[in-house]
Amino acid sequence: MGIEERSEHPPARRAMTAAEAKALGHPTRLRIVFACRERAMTNKQLAEALDTTPGTIHYHLRPLVEQGFLEPLPPRPGPRGSREQPYQATGRSWELAGSAATLSALSAVAADELLAAAPEHVVALTRLGLRLTGEERDRLVQRLSAVLEDALAISRGRAAVPDGSSAARRELTVLLAITAEPESSETEPG
């Protein structure tokens, strides 16, 4: 199924609940979710990857698990007879609406990811200034959402590539933010 063969009615998205927004309202939590997208990671691995302490990671894991952004996998043997608890991202997507804290955290993490990416890995980076009516803006958002939902459905239909596999794959991170100036009461000159 290609992107152009989309269903006329993509699955409805819903805005985040207050609890979900709070769970993602800190840059460290978003970094944890993003780090666990490609492989399951333990508290210690996350602390090393994110350059923080295991205690900080432990503090941030609980709300992410409770709100369904991460899931614990079965514990595995660790060094010297210890048991490690790996976590993986659930792959859950979300639509952000109206949470200043989450928007701020997501913006910080997105900027970090973009700055950390090698220039040759940035597939597309676009900033457009558009003059659209409210109705045109809503249609644009619906069309972009439909394209992204189709791509998400295709991605979810693919089996995960096992660690160490030589199979070719392309992981894409898409962050789409559409901002609008507040509507003014002035009428546009005709």
mmCIF file with all atom_site columns, N, CA and C in Angstrom, residues 23-67:
data_model
loop_
_atom_site.group_PDB
_atom_site.id
_atom_site.type_symbol
_atom_site.label_atom_id
_atom_site.label_alt_id
_atom_site.label_comp_id
_atom_site.label_asym_id
_atom_site.label_entity_id
_atom_site.label_seq_id
_atom_site.pdbx_PDB_ins_code
_atom_site.Cartn_x
_atom_site.Cartn_y
_atom_site.Cartn_z
_atom_site.occupancy
_atom_site.B_iso_or_equiv
_atom_site.pdbx_formal_charge
_atom_site.auth_seq_id
_atom_site.auth_comp_id
_atom_site.auth_asym_id
_atom_site.auth_atom_id
_atom_site.pdbx_PDB_model_num
ATOM 1   N N  . ALA A 1 23 ? 2.876  13.949 31.326 1.00 0.00 ? 23 ALA A N  1
ATOM 2   C CA . ALA A 1 23 ? 3.900  12.904 31.207 1.00 0.00 ? 23 ALA A CA 1
ATOM 3   C C  . ALA A 1 23 ? 4.958  13.280 30.176 1.00 0.00 ? 23 ALA A C  1
ATOM 4   N N  . LEU A 1 24 ? 4.572  13.996 29.137 1.00 0.00 ? 24 LEU A N  1
ATOM 5   C CA . LEU A 1 24 ? 5.525  14.384 28.091 1.00 0.00 ? 24 LEU A CA 1
ATOM 6   C C  . LEU A 1 24 ? 6.016  15.815 28.246 1.00 0.00 ? 24 LEU A C  1
ATOM 7   N N  . GLY A 1 25 ? 5.651  16.460 29.338 1.00 0.00 ? 25 GLY A N  1
ATOM 8   C CA . GLY A 1 25 ? 5.942  17.876 29.521 1.00 0.00 ? 25 GLY A CA 1
ATOM 9   C C  . GLY A 1 25 ? 7.331  18.204 30.016 1.00 0.00 ? 25 GLY A C  1
ATOM 10  N N  . HIS A 1 26 ? 8.256  17.284 29.893 1.00 0.00 ? 26 HIS A N  1
ATOM 11  C CA . HIS A 1 26 ? 9.630  17.538 30.329 1.00 0.00 ? 26 HIS A CA 1
ATOM 12  C C  . HIS A 1 26 ? 10.575 17.025 29.245 1.00 0.00 ? 26 HIS A C  1
ATOM 13  N N  . PRO A 1 27 ? 11.587 17.793 28.874 1.00 0.00 ? 27 PRO A N  1
ATOM 14  C CA . PRO A 1 27 ? 12.497 17.347 27.807 1.00 0.00 ? 27 PRO A CA 1
ATOM 15  C C  . PRO A 1 27 ? 13.138 15.982 28.069 1.00 0.00 ? 27 PRO A C  1
ATOM 16  N N  . THR A 1 28 ? 13.458 15.672 29.319 1.00 0.00 ? 28 THR A N  1
ATOM 17  C CA . THR A 1 28 ? 14.078 14.374 29.612 1.00 0.00 ? 28 THR A CA 1
ATOM 18  C C  . THR A 1 28 ? 13.125 13.240 29.273 1.00 0.00 ? 28 THR A C  1
ATOM 19  N N  . ARG A 1 29 ? 11.850 13.412 29.548 1.00 0.00 ? 29 ARG A N  1
ATOM 20  C CA . ARG A 1 29 ? 10.874 12.356 29.250 1.00 0.00 ? 29 ARG A CA 1
ATOM 21  C C  . ARG A 1 29 ? 10.745 12.143 27.751 1.00 0.00 ? 29 ARG A C  1
ATOM 22  N N  . LEU A 1 30 ? 10.722 13.215 27.005 1.00 0.00 ? 30 LEU A N  1
ATOM 23  C CA . LEU A 1 30 ? 10.665 13.064 25.548 1.00 0.00 ? 30 LEU A CA 1
ATOM 24  C C  . LEU A 1 30 ? 11.925 12.396 25.021 1.00 0.00 ? 30 LEU A C  1
ATOM 25  N N  . ARG A 1 31 ? 13.059 12.747 25.568 1.00 0.00 ? 31 ARG A N  1
ATOM 26  C CA . ARG A 1 31 ? 14.314 12.119 25.138 1.00 0.00 ? 31 ARG A CA 1
ATOM 27  C C  . ARG A 1 31 ? 14.306 10.617 25.453 1.00 0.00 ? 31 ARG A C  1
ATOM 28  N N  . ILE A 1 32 ? 13.721 10.255 26.592 1.00 0.00 ? 32 ILE A N  1
ATOM 29  C CA . ILE A 1 32 ? 13.615 8.836  26.950 1.00 0.00 ? 32 ILE A CA 1
ATOM 30  C C  . ILE A 1 32 ? 12.758 8.109  25.918 1.00 0.00 ? 32 ILE A C  1
ATOM 31  N N  . VAL A 1 33 ? 11.591 8.663  25.602 1.00 0.00 ? 33 VAL A N  1
ATOM 32  C CA . VAL A 1 33 ? 10.704 8.028  24.623 1.00 0.00 ? 33 VAL A CA 1
ATOM 33  C C  . VAL A 1 33 ? 11.413 7.896  23.278 1.00 0.00 ? 33 VAL A C  1
ATOM 34  N N  . PHE A 1 34 ? 12.063 8.960  22.833 1.00 0.00 ? 34 PHE A N  1
ATOM 35  C CA . PHE A 1 34 ? 12.749 8.919  21.544 1.00 0.00 ? 34 PHE A CA 1
ATOM 36  C C  . PHE A 1 34 ? 13.900 7.915  21.562 1.00 0.00 ? 34 PHE A C  1
ATOM 37  N N  . ALA A 1 35 ? 14.621 7.823  22.671 1.00 0.00 ? 35 ALA A N  1
ATOM 38  C CA . ALA A 1 35 ? 15.744 6.881  22.766 1.00 0.00 ? 35 ALA A CA 1
ATOM 39  C C  . ALA A 1 35 ? 15.263 5.434  22.713 1.00 0.00 ? 35 ALA A C  1
ATOM 40  N N  . CYS A 1 36 ? 14.071 5.183  23.225 1.00 0.00 ? 36 CYS A N  1
ATOM 41  C CA . CYS A 1 36 ? 13.543 3.813  23.275 1.00 0.00 ? 36 CYS A CA 1
ATOM 42  C C  . CYS A 1 36 ? 12.740 3.439  22.031 1.00 0.00 ? 36 CYS A C  1
ATOM 43  N N  . ARG A 1 37 ? 12.742 4.295  21.012 1.00 0.00 ? 37 ARG A N  1
ATOM 44  C CA . ARG A 1 37 ? 12.012 3.990  19.776 1.00 0.00 ? 37 ARG A CA 1
ATOM 45  C C  . ARG A 1 37 ? 12.632 2.824  19.037 1.00 0.00 ? 37 ARG A C  1
ATOM 46  N N  . GLU A 1 38 ? 13.942 2.829  18.919 1.00 0.00 ? 38 GLU A N  1
ATOM 47  C CA . GLU A 1 38 ? 14.600 1.863  18.054 1.00 0.00 ? 38 GLU A CA 1
ATOM 48  C C  . GLU A 1 38 ? 15.007 0.578  18.760 1.00 0.00 ? 38 GLU A C  1
ATOM 49  N N  . ARG A 1 39 ? 15.225 0.658  20.071 1.00 0.00 ? 39 ARG A N  1
ATOM 50  C CA . ARG A 1 39 ? 15.576 -0.557 20.813 1.00 0.00 ? 39 ARG A CA 1
ATOM 51  C C  . ARG A 1 39 ? 15.216 -0.367 22.274 1.00 0.00 ? 39 ARG A C  1
ATOM 52  N N  . ALA A 1 40 ? 14.968 -1.482 22.940 1.00 0.00 ? 40 ALA A N  1
ATOM 53  C CA . ALA A 1 40 ? 14.665 -1.433 24.366 1.00 0.00 ? 40 ALA A CA 1
ATOM 54  C C  . ALA A 1 40 ? 15.927 -1.041 25.125 1.00 0.00 ? 40 ALA A C  1
ATOM 55  N N  . MET A 1 41 ? 15.746 -0.209 26.138 1.00 0.00 ? 41 MET A N  1
ATOM 56  C CA . MET A 1 41 ? 16.894 0.265  26.918 1.00 0.00 ? 41 MET A CA 1
ATOM 57  C C  . MET A 1 41 ? 16.580 0.178  28.407 1.00 0.00 ? 41 MET A C  1
ATOM 58  N N  . THR A 1 42 ? 17.610 -0.108 29.182 1.00 0.00 ? 42 THR A N  1
ATOM 59  C CA . THR A 1 42 ? 17.475 -0.152 30.637 1.00 0.00 ? 42 THR A CA 1
ATOM 60  C C  . THR A 1 42 ? 17.707 1.242  31.211 1.00 0.00 ? 42 THR A C  1
ATOM 61  N N  . ASN A 1 43 ? 17.414 1.364  32.486 1.00 0.00 ? 43 ASN A N  1
ATOM 62  C CA . ASN A 1 43 ? 17.637 2.612  33.210 1.00 0.00 ? 43 ASN A CA 1
ATOM 63  C C  . ASN A 1 43 ? 19.092 3.069  33.041 1.00 0.00 ? 43 ASN A C  1
ATOM 64  N N  . LYS A 1 44 ? 20.023 2.150  33.238 1.00 0.00 ? 44 LYS A N  1
ATOM 65  C CA . LYS A 1 44 ? 21.447 2.483  33.133 1.00 0.00 ? 44 LYS A CA 1
ATOM 66  C C  . LYS A 1 44 ? 21.822 2.898  31.712 1.00 0.00 ? 44 LYS A C  1
ATOM 67  N N  . GLN A 1 45 ? 21.329 2.166  30.717 1.00 0.00 ? 45 GLN A N  1
ATOM 68  C CA . GLN A 1 45 ? 21.617 2.511  29.325 1.00 0.00 ? 45 GLN A CA 1
ATOM 69  C C  . GLN A 1 45 ? 21.060 3.889  28.968 1.00 0.00 ? 45 GLN A C  1
ATOM 70  N N  . LEU A 1 46 ? 19.849 4.173  29.454 1.00 0.00 ? 46 LEU A N  1
ATOM 71  C CA . LEU A 1 46 ? 19.249 5.483  29.197 1.00 0.00 ? 46 LEU A CA 1
ATOM 72  C C  . LEU A 1 46 ? 20.062 6.592  29.848 1.00 0.00 ? 46 LEU A C  1
ATOM 73  N N  . ALA A 1 47 ? 20.490 6.359  31.084 1.00 0.00 ? 47 ALA A N  1
ATOM 74  C CA . ALA A 1 47 ? 21.288 7.372  31.791 1.00 0.00 ? 47 ALA A CA 1
ATOM 75  C C  . ALA A 1 47 ? 22.573 7.672  31.023 1.00 0.00 ? 47 ALA A C  1
ATOM 76  N N  . GLU A 1 48 ? 23.227 6.625  30.519 1.00 0.00 ? 48 GLU A N  1
ATOM 77  C CA . GLU A 1 48 ? 24.458 6.829  29.747 1.00 0.00 ? 48 GLU A CA 1
ATOM 78  C C  . GLU A 1 48 ? 24.173 7.543  28.427 1.00 0.00 ? 48 GLU A C  1
ATOM 79  N N  . ALA A 1 49 ? 23.129 7.112  27.729 1.00 0.00 ? 49 ALA A N  1
ATOM 80  C CA . ALA A 1 49 ? 22.811 7.695  26.422 1.00 0.00 ? 49 ALA A CA 1
ATOM 81  C C  . ALA A 1 49 ? 22.387 9.158  26.533 1.00 0.00 ? 49 ALA A C  1
ATOM 82  N N  . LEU A 1 50 ? 21.701 9.493  27.622 1.00 0.00 ? 50 LEU A N  1
ATOM 83  C CA . LEU A 1 50 ? 21.177 10.852 27.782 1.00 0.00 ? 50 LEU A CA 1
ATOM 84  C C  . LEU A 1 50 ? 22.047 11.712 28.685 1.00 0.00 ? 50 LEU A C  1
ATOM 85  N N  . ASP A 1 51 ? 23.175 11.168 29.104 1.00 0.00 ? 51 ASP A N  1
ATOM 86  C CA . ASP A 1 51 ? 24.134 11.898 29.930 1.00 0.00 ? 51 ASP A CA 1
ATOM 87  C C  . ASP A 1 51 ? 23.486 12.473 31.191 1.00 0.00 ? 51 ASP A C  1
ATOM 88  N N  . THR A 1 52 ? 22.833 11.582 31.929 1.00 0.00 ? 52 THR A N  1
ATOM 89  C CA . THR A 1 52 ? 22.215 11.971 33.196 1.00 0.00 ? 52 THR A CA 1
ATOM 90  C C  . THR A 1 52 ? 22.383 10.817 34.178 1.00 0.00 ? 52 THR A C  1
ATOM 91  N N  . THR A 1 53 ? 21.753 10.908 35.327 1.00 0.00 ? 53 THR A N  1
ATOM 92  C CA . THR A 1 53 ? 21.916 9.871  36.349 1.00 0.00 ? 53 THR A CA 1
ATOM 93  C C  . THR A 1 53 ? 20.798 8.834  36.263 1.00 0.00 ? 53 THR A C  1
ATOM 94  N N  . PRO A 1 54 ? 21.075 7.604  36.709 1.00 0.00 ? 54 PRO A N  1
ATOM 95  C CA . PRO A 1 54 ? 20.019 6.595  36.755 1.00 0.00 ? 54 PRO A CA 1
ATOM 96  C C  . PRO A 1 54 ? 18.835 7.035  37.621 1.00 0.00 ? 54 PRO A C  1
ATOM 97  N N  . GLY A 1 55 ? 19.101 7.792  38.686 1.00 0.00 ? 55 GLY A N  1
ATOM 98  C CA . GLY A 1 55 ? 18.009 8.280  39.536 1.00 0.00 ? 55 GLY A CA 1
ATOM 99  C C  . GLY A 1 55 ? 17.073 9.213  38.791 1.00 0.00 ? 55 GLY A C  1
ATOM 100 N N  . THR A 1 56 ? 17.635 10.069 37.967 1.00 0.00 ? 56 THR A N  1
ATOM 101 C CA . THR A 1 56 ? 16.813 10.975 37.163 1.00 0.00 ? 56 THR A CA 1
ATOM 102 C C  . THR A 1 56 ? 15.967 10.180 36.180 1.00 0.00 ? 56 THR A C  1
ATOM 103 N N  . ILE A 1 57 ? 16.569 9.203  35.532 1.00 0.00 ? 57 ILE A N  1
ATOM 104 C CA . ILE A 1 57 ? 15.827 8.367  34.579 1.00 0.00 ? 57 ILE A CA 1
ATOM 105 C C  . ILE A 1 57 ? 14.707 7.635  35.304 1.00 0.00 ? 57 ILE A C  1
ATOM 106 N N  . HIS A 1 58 ? 15.013 7.036  36.441 1.00 0.00 ? 58 HIS A N  1
ATOM 107 C CA . HIS A 1 58 ? 14.011 6.299  37.210 1.00 0.00 ? 58 HIS A CA 1
ATOM 108 C C  . HIS A 1 58 ? 12.810 7.190  37.540 1.00 0.00 ? 58 HIS A C  1
ATOM 109 N N  . TYR A 1 59 ? 13.074 8.409  37.946 1.00 0.00 ? 59 TYR A N  1
ATOM 110 C CA . TYR A 1 59 ? 12.013 9.360  38.294 1.00 0.00 ? 59 TYR A CA 1
ATOM 111 C C  . TYR A 1 59 ? 11.085 9.613  37.095 1.00 0.00 ? 59 TYR A C  1
ATOM 112 N N  . HIS A 1 60 ? 11.654 9.699  35.898 1.00 0.00 ? 60 HIS A N  1
ATOM 113 C CA . HIS A 1 60 ? 10.866 10.047 34.717 1.00 0.00 ? 60 HIS A CA 1
ATOM 114 C C  . HIS A 1 60 ? 10.195 8.847  34.040 1.00 0.00 ? 60 HIS A C  1
ATOM 115 N N  . LEU A 1 61 ? 10.624 7.630  34.341 1.00 0.00 ? 61 LEU A N  1
ATOM 116 C CA . LEU A 1 61 ? 10.053 6.455  33.682 1.00 0.00 ? 61 LEU A CA 1
ATOM 117 C C  . LEU A 1 61 ? 8.597  6.192  34.068 1.00 0.00 ? 61 LEU A C  1
ATOM 118 N N  . ARG A 1 62 ? 8.277  6.324  35.333 1.00 0.00 ? 62 ARG A N  1
ATOM 119 C CA . ARG A 1 62 ? 6.945  5.938  35.816 1.00 0.00 ? 62 ARG A CA 1
ATOM 120 C C  . ARG A 1 62 ? 5.802  6.630  35.067 1.00 0.00 ? 62 ARG A C  1
ATOM 121 N N  . PRO A 1 63 ? 5.801  7.968  34.944 1.00 0.00 ? 63 PRO A N  1
ATOM 122 C CA . PRO A 1 63 ? 4.684  8.585  34.227 1.00 0.00 ? 63 PRO A CA 1
ATOM 123 C C  . PRO A 1 63 ? 4.611  8.173  32.756 1.00 0.00 ? 63 PRO A C  1
ATOM 124 N N  . LEU A 1 64 ? 5.742  7.884  32.149 1.00 0.00 ? 64 LEU A N  1
ATOM 125 C CA . LEU A 1 64 ? 5.736  7.458  30.752 1.00 0.00 ? 64 LEU A CA 1
ATOM 126 C C  . LEU A 1 64 ? 5.112  6.078  30.597 1.00 0.00 ? 64 LEU A C  1
ATOM 127 N N  . VAL A 1 65 ? 5.379  5.194  31.548 1.00 0.00 ? 65 VAL A N  1
ATOM 128 C CA . VAL A 1 65 ? 4.770  3.863  31.536 1.00 0.00 ? 65 VAL A CA 1
ATOM 129 C C  . VAL A 1 65 ? 3.281  3.978  31.857 1.00 0.00 ? 65 VAL A C  1
ATOM 130 N N  . GLU A 1 66 ? 2.942  4.749  32.879 1.00 0.00 ? 66 GLU A N  1
ATOM 131 C CA . GLU A 1 66 ? 1.539  4.897  33.286 1.00 0.00 ? 66 GLU A CA 1
ATOM 132 C C  . GLU A 1 66 ? 0.663  5.453  32.167 1.00 0.00 ? 66 GLU A C  1
ATOM 133 N N  . GLN A 1 67 ? 1.205  6.331  31.351 1.00 0.00 ? 67 GLN A N  1
ATOM 134 C CA . GLN A 1 67 ? 0.418  6.942  30.280 1.00 0.00 ? 67 GLN A CA 1
ATOM 135 C C  . GLN A 1 67 ? 0.554  6.211  28.938 1.00 0.00 ? 67 GLN A C  1
#
